[in-house]
Short mmCIF file of N, CA and C in Angstrom, two decimals:
data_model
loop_
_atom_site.label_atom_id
_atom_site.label_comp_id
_atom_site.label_asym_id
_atom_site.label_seq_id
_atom_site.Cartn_x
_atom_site.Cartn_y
_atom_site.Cartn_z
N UNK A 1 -13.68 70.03 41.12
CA UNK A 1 -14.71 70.27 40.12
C UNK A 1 -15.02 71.77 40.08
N UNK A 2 -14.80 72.24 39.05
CA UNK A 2 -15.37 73.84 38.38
C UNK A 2 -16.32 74.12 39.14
N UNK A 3 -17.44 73.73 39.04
CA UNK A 3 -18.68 73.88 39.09
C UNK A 3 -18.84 73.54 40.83
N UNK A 4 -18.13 73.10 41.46
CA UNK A 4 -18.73 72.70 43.07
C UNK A 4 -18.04 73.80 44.01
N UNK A 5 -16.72 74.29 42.95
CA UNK A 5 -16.05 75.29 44.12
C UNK A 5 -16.54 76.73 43.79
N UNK A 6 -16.94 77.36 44.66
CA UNK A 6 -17.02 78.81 44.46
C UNK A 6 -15.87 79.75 43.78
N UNK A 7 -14.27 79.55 44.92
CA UNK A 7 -13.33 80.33 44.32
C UNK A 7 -12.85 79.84 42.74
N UNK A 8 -13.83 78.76 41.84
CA UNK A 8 -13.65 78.28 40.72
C UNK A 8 -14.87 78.59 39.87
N UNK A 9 -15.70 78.98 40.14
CA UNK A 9 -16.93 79.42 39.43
C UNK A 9 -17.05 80.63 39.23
N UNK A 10 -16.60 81.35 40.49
CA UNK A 10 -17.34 83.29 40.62
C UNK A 10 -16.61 83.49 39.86
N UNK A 11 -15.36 83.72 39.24
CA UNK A 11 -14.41 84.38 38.58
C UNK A 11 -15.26 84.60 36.82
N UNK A 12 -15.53 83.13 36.50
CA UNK A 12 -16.23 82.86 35.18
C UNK A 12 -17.93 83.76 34.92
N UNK A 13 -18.63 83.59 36.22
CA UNK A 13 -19.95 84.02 36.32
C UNK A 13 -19.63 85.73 36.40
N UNK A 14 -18.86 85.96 37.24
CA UNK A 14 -18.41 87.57 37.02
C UNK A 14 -17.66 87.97 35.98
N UNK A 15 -16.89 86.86 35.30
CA UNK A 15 -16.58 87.43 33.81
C UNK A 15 -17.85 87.96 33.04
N UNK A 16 -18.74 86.30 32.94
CA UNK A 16 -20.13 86.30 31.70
C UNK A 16 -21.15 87.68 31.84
N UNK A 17 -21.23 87.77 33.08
CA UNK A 17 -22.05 89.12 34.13
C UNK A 17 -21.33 90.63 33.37
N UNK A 18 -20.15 90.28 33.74
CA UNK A 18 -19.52 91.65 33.32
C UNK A 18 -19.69 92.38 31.32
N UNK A 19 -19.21 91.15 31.05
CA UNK A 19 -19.62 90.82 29.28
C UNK A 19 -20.69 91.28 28.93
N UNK A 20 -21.91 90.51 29.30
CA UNK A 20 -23.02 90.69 29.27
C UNK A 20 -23.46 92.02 29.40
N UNK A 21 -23.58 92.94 30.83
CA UNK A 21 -23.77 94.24 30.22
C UNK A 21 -23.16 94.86 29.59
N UNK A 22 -22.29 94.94 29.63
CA UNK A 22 -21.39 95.73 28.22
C UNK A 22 -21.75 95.57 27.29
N UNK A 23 -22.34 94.35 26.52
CA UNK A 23 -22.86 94.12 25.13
C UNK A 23 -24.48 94.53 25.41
N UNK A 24 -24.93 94.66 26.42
CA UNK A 24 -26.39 94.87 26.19
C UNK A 24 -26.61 96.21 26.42
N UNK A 25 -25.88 96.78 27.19
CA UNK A 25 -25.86 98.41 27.36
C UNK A 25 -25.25 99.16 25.84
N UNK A 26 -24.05 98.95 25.26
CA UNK A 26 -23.72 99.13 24.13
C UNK A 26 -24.77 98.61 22.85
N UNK A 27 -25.63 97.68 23.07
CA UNK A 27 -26.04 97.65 21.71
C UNK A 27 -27.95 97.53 21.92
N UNK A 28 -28.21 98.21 23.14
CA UNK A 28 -29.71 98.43 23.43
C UNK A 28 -30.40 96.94 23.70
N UNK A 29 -29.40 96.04 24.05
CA UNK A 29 -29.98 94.93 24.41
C UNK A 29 -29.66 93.53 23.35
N UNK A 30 -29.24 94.02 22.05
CA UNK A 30 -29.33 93.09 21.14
C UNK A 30 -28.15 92.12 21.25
N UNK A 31 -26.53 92.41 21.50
CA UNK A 31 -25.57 91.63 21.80
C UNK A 31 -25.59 90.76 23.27
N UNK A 32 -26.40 91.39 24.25
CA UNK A 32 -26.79 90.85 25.45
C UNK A 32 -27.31 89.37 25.18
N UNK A 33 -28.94 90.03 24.07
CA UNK A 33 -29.12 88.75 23.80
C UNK A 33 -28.76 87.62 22.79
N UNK A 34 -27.54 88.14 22.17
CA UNK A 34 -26.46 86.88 21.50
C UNK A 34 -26.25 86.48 22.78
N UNK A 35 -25.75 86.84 23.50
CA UNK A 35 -24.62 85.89 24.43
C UNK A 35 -25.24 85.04 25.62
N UNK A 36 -26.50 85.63 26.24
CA UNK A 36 -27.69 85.31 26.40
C UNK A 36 -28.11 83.81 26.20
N UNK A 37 -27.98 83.99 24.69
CA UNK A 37 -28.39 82.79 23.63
C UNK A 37 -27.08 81.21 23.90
N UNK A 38 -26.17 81.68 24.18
CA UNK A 38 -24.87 81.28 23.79
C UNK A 38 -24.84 80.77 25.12
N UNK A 39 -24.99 81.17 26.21
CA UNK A 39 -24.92 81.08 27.59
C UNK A 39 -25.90 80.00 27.92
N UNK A 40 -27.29 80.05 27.22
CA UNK A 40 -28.19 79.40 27.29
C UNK A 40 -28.15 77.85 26.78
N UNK A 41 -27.37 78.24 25.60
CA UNK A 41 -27.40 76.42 24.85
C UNK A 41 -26.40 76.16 25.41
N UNK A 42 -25.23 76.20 26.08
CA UNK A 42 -24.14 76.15 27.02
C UNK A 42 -24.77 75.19 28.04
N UNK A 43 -25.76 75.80 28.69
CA UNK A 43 -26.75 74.99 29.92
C UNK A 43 -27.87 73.85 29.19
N UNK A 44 -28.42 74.10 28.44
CA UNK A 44 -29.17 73.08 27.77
C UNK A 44 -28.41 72.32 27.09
N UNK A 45 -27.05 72.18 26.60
CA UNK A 45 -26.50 71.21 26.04
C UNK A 45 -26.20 70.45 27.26
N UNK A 46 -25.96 70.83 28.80
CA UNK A 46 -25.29 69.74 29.58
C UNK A 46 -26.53 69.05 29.81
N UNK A 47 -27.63 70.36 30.53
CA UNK A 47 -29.36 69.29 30.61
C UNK A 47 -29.41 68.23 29.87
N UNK A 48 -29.08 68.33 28.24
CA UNK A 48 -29.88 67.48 27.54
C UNK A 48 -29.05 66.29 27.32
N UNK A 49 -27.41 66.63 27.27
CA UNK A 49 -26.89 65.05 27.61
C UNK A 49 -26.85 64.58 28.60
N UNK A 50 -27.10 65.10 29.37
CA UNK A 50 -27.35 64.03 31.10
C UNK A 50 -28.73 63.61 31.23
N UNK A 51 -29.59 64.41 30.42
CA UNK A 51 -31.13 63.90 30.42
C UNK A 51 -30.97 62.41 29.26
N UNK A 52 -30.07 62.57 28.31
CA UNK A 52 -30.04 61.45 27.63
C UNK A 52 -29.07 60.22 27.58
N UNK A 53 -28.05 60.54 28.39
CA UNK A 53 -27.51 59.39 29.17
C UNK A 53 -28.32 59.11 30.36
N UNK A 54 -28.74 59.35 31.08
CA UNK A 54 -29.78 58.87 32.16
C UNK A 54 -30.42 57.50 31.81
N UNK A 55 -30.96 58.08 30.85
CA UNK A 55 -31.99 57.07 29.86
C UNK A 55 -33.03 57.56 30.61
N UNK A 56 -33.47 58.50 31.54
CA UNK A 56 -35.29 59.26 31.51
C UNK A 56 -34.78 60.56 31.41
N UNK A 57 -35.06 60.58 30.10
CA UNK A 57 -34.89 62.41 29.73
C UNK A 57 -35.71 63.41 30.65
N UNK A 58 -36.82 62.96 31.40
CA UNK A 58 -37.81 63.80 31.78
C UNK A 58 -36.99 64.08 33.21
N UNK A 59 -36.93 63.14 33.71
CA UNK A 59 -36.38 62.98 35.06
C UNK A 59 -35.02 63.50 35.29
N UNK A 60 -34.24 63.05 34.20
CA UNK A 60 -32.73 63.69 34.01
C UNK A 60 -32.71 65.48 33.43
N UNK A 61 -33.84 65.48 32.86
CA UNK A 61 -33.76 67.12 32.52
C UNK A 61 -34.18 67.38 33.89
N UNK A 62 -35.23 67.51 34.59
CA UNK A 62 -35.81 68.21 35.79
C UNK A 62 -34.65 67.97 37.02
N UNK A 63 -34.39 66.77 37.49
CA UNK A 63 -32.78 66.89 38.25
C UNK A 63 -31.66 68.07 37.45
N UNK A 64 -31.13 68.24 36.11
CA UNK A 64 -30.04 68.73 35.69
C UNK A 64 -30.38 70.43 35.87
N UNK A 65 -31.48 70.55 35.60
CA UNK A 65 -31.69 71.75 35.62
C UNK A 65 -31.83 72.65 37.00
N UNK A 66 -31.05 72.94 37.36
CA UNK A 66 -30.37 73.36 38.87
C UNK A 66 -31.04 74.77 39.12
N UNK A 67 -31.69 74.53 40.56
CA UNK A 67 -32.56 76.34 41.13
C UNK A 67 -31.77 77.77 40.98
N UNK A 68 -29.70 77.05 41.07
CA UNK A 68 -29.42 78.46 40.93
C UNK A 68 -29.30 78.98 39.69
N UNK A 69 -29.37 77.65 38.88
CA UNK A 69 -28.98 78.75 37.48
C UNK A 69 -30.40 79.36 36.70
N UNK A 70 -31.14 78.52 37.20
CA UNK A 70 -32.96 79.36 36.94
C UNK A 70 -32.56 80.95 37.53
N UNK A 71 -32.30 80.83 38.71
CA UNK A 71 -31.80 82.29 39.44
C UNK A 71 -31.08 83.17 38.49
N UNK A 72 -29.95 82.57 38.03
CA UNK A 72 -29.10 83.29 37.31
C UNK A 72 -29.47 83.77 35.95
N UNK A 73 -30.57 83.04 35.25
CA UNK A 73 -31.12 83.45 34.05
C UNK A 73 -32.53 84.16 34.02
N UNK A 74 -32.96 84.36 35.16
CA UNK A 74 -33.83 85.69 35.72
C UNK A 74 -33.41 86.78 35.82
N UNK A 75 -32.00 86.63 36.73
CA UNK A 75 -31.32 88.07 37.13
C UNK A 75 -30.90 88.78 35.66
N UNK A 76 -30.54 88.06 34.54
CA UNK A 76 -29.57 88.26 33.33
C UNK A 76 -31.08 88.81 32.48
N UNK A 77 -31.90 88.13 32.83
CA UNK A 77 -32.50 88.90 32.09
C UNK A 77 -33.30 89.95 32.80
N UNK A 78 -33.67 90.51 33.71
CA UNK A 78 -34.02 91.70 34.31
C UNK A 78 -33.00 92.58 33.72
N UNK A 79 -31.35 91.84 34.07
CA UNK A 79 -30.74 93.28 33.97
C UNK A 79 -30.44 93.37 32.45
N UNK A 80 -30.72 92.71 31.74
CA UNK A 80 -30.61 92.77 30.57
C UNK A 80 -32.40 93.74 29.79
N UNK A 81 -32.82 93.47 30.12
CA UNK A 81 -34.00 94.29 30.08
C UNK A 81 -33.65 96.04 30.83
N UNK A 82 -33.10 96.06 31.50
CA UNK A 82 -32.59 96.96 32.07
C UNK A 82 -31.62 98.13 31.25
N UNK A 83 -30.55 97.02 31.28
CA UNK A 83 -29.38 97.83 30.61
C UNK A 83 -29.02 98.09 29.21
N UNK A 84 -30.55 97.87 28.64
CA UNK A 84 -30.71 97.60 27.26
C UNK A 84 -31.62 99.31 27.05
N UNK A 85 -31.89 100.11 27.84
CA UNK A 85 -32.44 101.30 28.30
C UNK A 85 -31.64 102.10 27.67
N UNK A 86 -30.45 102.22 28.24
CA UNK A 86 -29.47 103.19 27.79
C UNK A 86 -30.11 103.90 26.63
N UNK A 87 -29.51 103.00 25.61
CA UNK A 87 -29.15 103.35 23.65
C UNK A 87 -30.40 104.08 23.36
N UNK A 88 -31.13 102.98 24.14
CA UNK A 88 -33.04 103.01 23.64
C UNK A 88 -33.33 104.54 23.85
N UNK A 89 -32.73 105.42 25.10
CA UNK A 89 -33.59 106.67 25.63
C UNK A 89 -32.26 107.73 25.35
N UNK A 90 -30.93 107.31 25.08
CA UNK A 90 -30.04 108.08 24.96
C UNK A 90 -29.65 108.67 25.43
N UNK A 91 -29.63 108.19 26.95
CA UNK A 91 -28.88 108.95 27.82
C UNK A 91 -28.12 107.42 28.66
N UNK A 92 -26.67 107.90 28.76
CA UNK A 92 -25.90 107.27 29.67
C UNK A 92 -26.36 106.70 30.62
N UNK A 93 -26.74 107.07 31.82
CA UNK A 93 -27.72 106.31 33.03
C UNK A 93 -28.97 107.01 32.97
N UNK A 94 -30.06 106.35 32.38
CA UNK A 94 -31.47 107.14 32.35
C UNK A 94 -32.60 106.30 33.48
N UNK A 95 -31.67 105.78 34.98
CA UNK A 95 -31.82 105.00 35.63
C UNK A 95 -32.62 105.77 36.99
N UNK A 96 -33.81 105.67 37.27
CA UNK A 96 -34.11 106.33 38.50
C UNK A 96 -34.68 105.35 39.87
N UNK A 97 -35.27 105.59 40.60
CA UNK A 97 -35.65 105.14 41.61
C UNK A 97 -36.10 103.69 41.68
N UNK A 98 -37.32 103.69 41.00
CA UNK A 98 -37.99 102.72 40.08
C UNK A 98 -36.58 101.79 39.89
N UNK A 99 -36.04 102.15 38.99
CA UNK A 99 -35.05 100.91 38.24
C UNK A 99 -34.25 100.65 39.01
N UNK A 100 -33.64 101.55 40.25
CA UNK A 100 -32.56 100.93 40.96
C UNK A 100 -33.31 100.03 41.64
N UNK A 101 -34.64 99.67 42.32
CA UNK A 101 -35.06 98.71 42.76
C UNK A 101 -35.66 97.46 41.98
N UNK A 102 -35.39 97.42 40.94
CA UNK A 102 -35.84 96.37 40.17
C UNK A 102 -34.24 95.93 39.86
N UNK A 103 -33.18 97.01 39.45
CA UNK A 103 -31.89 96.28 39.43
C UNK A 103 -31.24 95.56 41.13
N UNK A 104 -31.42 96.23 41.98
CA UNK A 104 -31.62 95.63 43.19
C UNK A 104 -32.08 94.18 43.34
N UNK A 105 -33.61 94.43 42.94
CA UNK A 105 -33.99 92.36 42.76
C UNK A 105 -33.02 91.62 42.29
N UNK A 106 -32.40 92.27 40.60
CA UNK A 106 -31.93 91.49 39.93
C UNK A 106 -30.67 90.86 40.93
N UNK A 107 -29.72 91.78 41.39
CA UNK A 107 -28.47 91.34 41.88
C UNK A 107 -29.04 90.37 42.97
N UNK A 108 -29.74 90.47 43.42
CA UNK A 108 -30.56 90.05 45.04
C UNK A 108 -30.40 88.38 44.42
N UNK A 109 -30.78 88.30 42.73
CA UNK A 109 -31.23 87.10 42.49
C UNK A 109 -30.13 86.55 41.83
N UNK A 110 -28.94 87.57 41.62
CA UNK A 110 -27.17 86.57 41.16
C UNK A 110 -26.57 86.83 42.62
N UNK A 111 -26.95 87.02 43.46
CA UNK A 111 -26.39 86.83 44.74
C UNK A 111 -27.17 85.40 45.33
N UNK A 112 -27.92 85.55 45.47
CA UNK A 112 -28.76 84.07 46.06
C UNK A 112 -28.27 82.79 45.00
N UNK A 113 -28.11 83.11 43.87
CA UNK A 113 -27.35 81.86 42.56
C UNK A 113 -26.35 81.51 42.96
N UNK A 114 -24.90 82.87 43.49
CA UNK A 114 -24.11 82.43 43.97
C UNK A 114 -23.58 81.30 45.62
N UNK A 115 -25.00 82.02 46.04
CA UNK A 115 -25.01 81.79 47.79
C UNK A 115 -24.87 80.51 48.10
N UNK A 116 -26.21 80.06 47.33
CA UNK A 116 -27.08 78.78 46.61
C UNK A 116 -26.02 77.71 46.46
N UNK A 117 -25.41 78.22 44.65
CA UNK A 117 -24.58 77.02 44.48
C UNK A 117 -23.22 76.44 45.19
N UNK A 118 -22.78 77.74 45.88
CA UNK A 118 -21.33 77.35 46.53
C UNK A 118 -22.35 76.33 47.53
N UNK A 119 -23.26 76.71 48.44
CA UNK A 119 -24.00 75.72 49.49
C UNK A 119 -23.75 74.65 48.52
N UNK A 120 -25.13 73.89 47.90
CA UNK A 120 -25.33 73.24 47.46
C UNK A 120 -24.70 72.54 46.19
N UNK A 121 -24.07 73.10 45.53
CA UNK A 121 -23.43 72.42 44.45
C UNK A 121 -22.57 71.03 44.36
N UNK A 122 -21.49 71.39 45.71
CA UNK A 122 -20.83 69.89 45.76
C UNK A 122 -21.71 68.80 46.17
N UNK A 123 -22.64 68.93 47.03
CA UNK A 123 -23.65 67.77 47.20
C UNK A 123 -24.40 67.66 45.87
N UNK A 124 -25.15 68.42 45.15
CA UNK A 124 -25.59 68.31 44.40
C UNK A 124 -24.99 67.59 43.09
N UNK A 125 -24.01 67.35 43.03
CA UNK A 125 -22.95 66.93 42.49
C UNK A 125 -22.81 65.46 42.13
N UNK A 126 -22.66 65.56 43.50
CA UNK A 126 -22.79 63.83 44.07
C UNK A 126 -24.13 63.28 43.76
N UNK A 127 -25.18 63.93 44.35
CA UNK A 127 -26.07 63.66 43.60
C UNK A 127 -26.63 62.91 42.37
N UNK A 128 -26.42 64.20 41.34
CA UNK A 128 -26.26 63.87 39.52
C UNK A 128 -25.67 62.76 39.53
N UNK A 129 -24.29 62.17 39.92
CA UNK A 129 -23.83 61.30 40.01
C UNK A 129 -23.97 60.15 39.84
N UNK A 130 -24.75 60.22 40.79
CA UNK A 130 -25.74 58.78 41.31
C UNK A 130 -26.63 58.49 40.98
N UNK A 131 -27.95 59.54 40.36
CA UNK A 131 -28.64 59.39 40.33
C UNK A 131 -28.35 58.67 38.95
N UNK A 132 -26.95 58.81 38.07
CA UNK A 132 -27.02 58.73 36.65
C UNK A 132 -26.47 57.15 36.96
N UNK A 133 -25.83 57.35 37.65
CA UNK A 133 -25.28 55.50 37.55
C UNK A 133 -26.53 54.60 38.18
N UNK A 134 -27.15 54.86 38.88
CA UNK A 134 -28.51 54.02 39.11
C UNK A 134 -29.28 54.33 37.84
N UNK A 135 -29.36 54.96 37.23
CA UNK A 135 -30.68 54.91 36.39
C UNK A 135 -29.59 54.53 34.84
N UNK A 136 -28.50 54.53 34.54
CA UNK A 136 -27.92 54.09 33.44
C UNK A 136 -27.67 52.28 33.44
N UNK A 137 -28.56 51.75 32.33
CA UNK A 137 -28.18 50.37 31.72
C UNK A 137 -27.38 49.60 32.62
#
């Protein structure tokens, strides 16, 4: 499973990561948040069909919706708030003290996403699993 192995996930998350600033540094934040957007209904489309095969949307959204990827859509947007600076002040790195420690958090918080899901993901897995065949018809 994609999603339970690390050496099968990081490659994709360090693609989207890499993408991501490039479009948000290049366009002051605004292509960041296309993809952002895109990345987002990506995750809410799986939430919302496993919340609705479940048959308890409430219960199946709050299980589907996983701590690391909350993590991961904090960090994306710090550094997207971040690297959206550039265009805005017009200078190449207009990055000082201040921001390297707030970009610091950010990675702090796609490092703990990654840490997180390689731990937890294959159990978590199993999990979803189960929880969907007990609670499905």
């Amino acid at each position: 499973d994609r999603e339970s192995d690390w050496r099968a996930f990081l490659p994709t998350h360090v693609l989207h990561f890499a993408i991501f600033l490039v479009l948000t540094w290049l366009s002051g934040g605004y292509l960041g948040l296309v993809l952002g957007a895109v990345l987002m209904g990506y995750m809410s489309y799986f939430v919302g069909s496993y919340a609705v095969a479940s048959g308890h949307p409430f219960t199946g959204a709050l299980a589907s919706w996983v701590p690391w990827s909350v993590l991961r859509v904090l960090a994306f947007v710090l550094f997207g708030t971040l690297f959206a600076r550039p265009l805005l002040v017009r200078r190449i790195w207009p990055f000082e003290r201040e921001e390297g420690k707030l970009m610091a958090l950010a990675a702090s918080g796609l490092l703990a996403d990654v840490l997180i899901k390689a731990f937890f993901a294959p159990g978590y897995g199993v999990f979803l699993r189960q929880m969907a065949g007990k609670l499905l018809p």
